[in-house]
Amino acid sequence: MQRQHREVLDARLLKPKAFRRNRQVQLFNVIRKGKFKGQNWMMEVAGSLHSVSAKVAAAVEVAEAAATTLVDSFSSPSCCS
């Protein structure tokens, strides 16, 4: 079993570099032509990142508002009399 595994690894290492480089070029061409994640995948990724950042900003605003109301309620004199 181990010998077979070693032979497979040797075969992989003996592949010419040009073959590996061609594989990378093929992947790049697929991505560049827009066959990956729809036609305009870079815009999709940018849009999703933008929406995530907007949601995070909204959550931060809500948390800040909650914190200020909490601090105000504890700092009022009627709280702990």
mmCIF file of C-alpha atoms in Angstrom:
data_model
loop_
_atom_site.group_PDB
_atom_site.id
_atom_site.type_symbol
_atom_site.label_atom_id
_atom_site.label_comp_id
_atom_site.label_asym_id
_atom_site.label_seq_id
_atom_site.Cartn_x
_atom_site.Cartn_y
_atom_site.Cartn_z
ATOM 1 C CA MET A 1 0.000 0.000 0.000
ATOM 2 C CA GLN A 2 2.725 2.418 0.989
ATOM 3 C CA ARG A 3 4.757 1.487 -2.070
ATOM 4 C CA GLN A 4 1.844 2.269 -4.387
ATOM 5 C CA HIS A 5 1.396 5.623 -2.653
ATOM 6 C CA ARG A 6 5.081 6.435 -3.157
ATOM 7 C CA GLU A 7 4.835 5.548 -6.857
ATOM 8 C CA VAL A 8 1.870 7.877 -7.258
ATOM 9 C CA LEU A 9 3.803 10.685 -5.557
ATOM 10 C CA ASP A 10 6.817 10.039 -7.794
ATOM 11 C CA ALA A 11 4.592 10.209 -10.872
ATOM 12 C CA ARG A 12 3.152 13.528 -9.690
ATOM 13 C CA LEU A 13 6.588 14.984 -9.067
ATOM 14 C CA LEU A 14 7.783 13.884 -12.490
ATOM 15 C CA LYS A 15 5.069 15.842 -14.286
ATOM 16 C CA PRO A 16 6.660 18.667 -16.230
ATOM 17 C CA LYS A 17 6.310 22.193 -14.914
ATOM 18 C CA ALA A 18 4.694 23.257 -18.172
ATOM 19 C CA PHE A 19 1.774 20.939 -17.457
ATOM 20 C CA ARG A 20 1.218 22.542 -14.041
ATOM 21 C CA ARG A 21 1.572 26.029 -15.505
ATOM 22 C CA ASN A 22 -0.958 25.206 -18.239
ATOM 23 C CA ARG A 23 -3.409 24.059 -15.574
ATOM 24 C CA GLN A 24 -3.066 27.400 -13.779
ATOM 25 C CA VAL A 25 -3.549 29.276 -17.042
ATOM 26 C CA GLN A 26 -6.677 27.229 -17.779
ATOM 27 C CA LEU A 27 -8.099 28.064 -14.348
ATOM 28 C CA PHE A 28 -7.299 31.739 -14.830
ATOM 29 C CA ASN A 29 -8.995 31.746 -18.245
ATOM 30 C CA VAL A 30 -12.124 30.150 -16.793
ATOM 31 C CA ILE A 31 -12.266 32.816 -14.082
ATOM 32 C CA ARG A 32 -11.456 35.658 -16.490
ATOM 33 C CA LYS A 33 -14.109 34.664 -19.004
ATOM 34 C CA GLY A 34 -16.764 34.832 -16.311
ATOM 35 C CA LYS A 35 -17.695 31.164 -16.256
ATOM 36 C CA PHE A 36 -17.049 31.157 -12.522
ATOM 37 C CA LYS A 37 -19.831 32.418 -10.219
ATOM 38 C CA GLY A 38 -21.932 33.906 -12.954
ATOM 39 C CA GLN A 39 -20.987 36.340 -15.657
ATOM 40 C CA ASN A 40 -19.552 39.138 -13.535
ATOM 41 C CA TRP A 41 -18.292 37.349 -10.452
ATOM 42 C CA MET A 42 -15.950 40.129 -9.290
ATOM 43 C CA MET A 43 -18.881 42.531 -9.077
ATOM 44 C CA GLU A 44 -20.911 39.892 -7.221
ATOM 45 C CA VAL A 45 -18.132 39.417 -4.690
ATOM 46 C CA ALA A 46 -17.704 43.174 -4.252
ATOM 47 C CA GLY A 47 -21.465 43.610 -3.823
ATOM 48 C CA SER A 48 -21.689 40.897 -1.213
ATOM 49 C CA LEU A 49 -18.743 42.382 0.690
ATOM 50 C CA HIS A 50 -20.391 45.800 0.565
ATOM 51 C CA SER A 51 -23.692 44.441 1.906
ATOM 52 C CA VAL A 52 -21.879 42.586 4.702
ATOM 53 C CA SER A 53 -20.012 45.736 5.724
ATOM 54 C CA ALA A 54 -23.280 47.706 5.704
ATOM 55 C CA LYS A 55 -24.902 45.088 7.963
ATOM 56 C CA VAL A 56 -21.932 45.191 10.334
ATOM 57 C CA ALA A 57 -22.094 48.999 10.483
ATOM 58 C CA ALA A 58 -25.819 48.859 11.283
ATOM 59 C CA ALA A 59 -25.211 46.294 14.036
ATOM 60 C CA VAL A 60 -22.484 48.489 15.530
ATOM 61 C CA GLU A 61 -24.843 51.478 15.565
ATOM 62 C CA VAL A 62 -27.531 49.435 17.337
ATOM 63 C CA ALA A 63 -25.011 48.173 19.889
ATOM 64 C CA GLU A 64 -23.747 51.719 20.564
ATOM 65 C CA ALA A 65 -27.290 52.987 21.055
ATOM 66 C CA ALA A 66 -28.069 50.132 23.452
ATOM 67 C CA ALA A 67 -24.877 50.780 25.403
ATOM 68 C CA THR A 68 -25.595 54.500 25.772
ATOM 69 C CA THR A 69 -29.166 53.855 26.980
ATOM 70 C CA LEU A 70 -27.850 51.282 29.455
ATOM 71 C CA VAL A 71 -25.233 53.697 30.795
ATOM 72 C CA ASP A 72 -27.811 56.487 31.013
ATOM 73 C CA SER A 73 -30.221 54.277 32.952
ATOM 74 C CA PHE A 74 -27.538 53.321 35.483
ATOM 75 C CA SER A 75 -26.219 56.852 35.862
ATOM 76 C CA SER A 76 -29.649 58.339 36.620
ATOM 77 C CA PRO A 77 -30.254 59.024 40.337
ATOM 78 C CA SER A 78 -33.588 57.157 40.411
ATOM 79 C CA CYS A 79 -31.852 53.889 39.522
ATOM 80 C CA CYS A 80 -30.188 52.902 42.755
ATOM 81 C CA SER A 81 -31.823 54.826 45.589
#
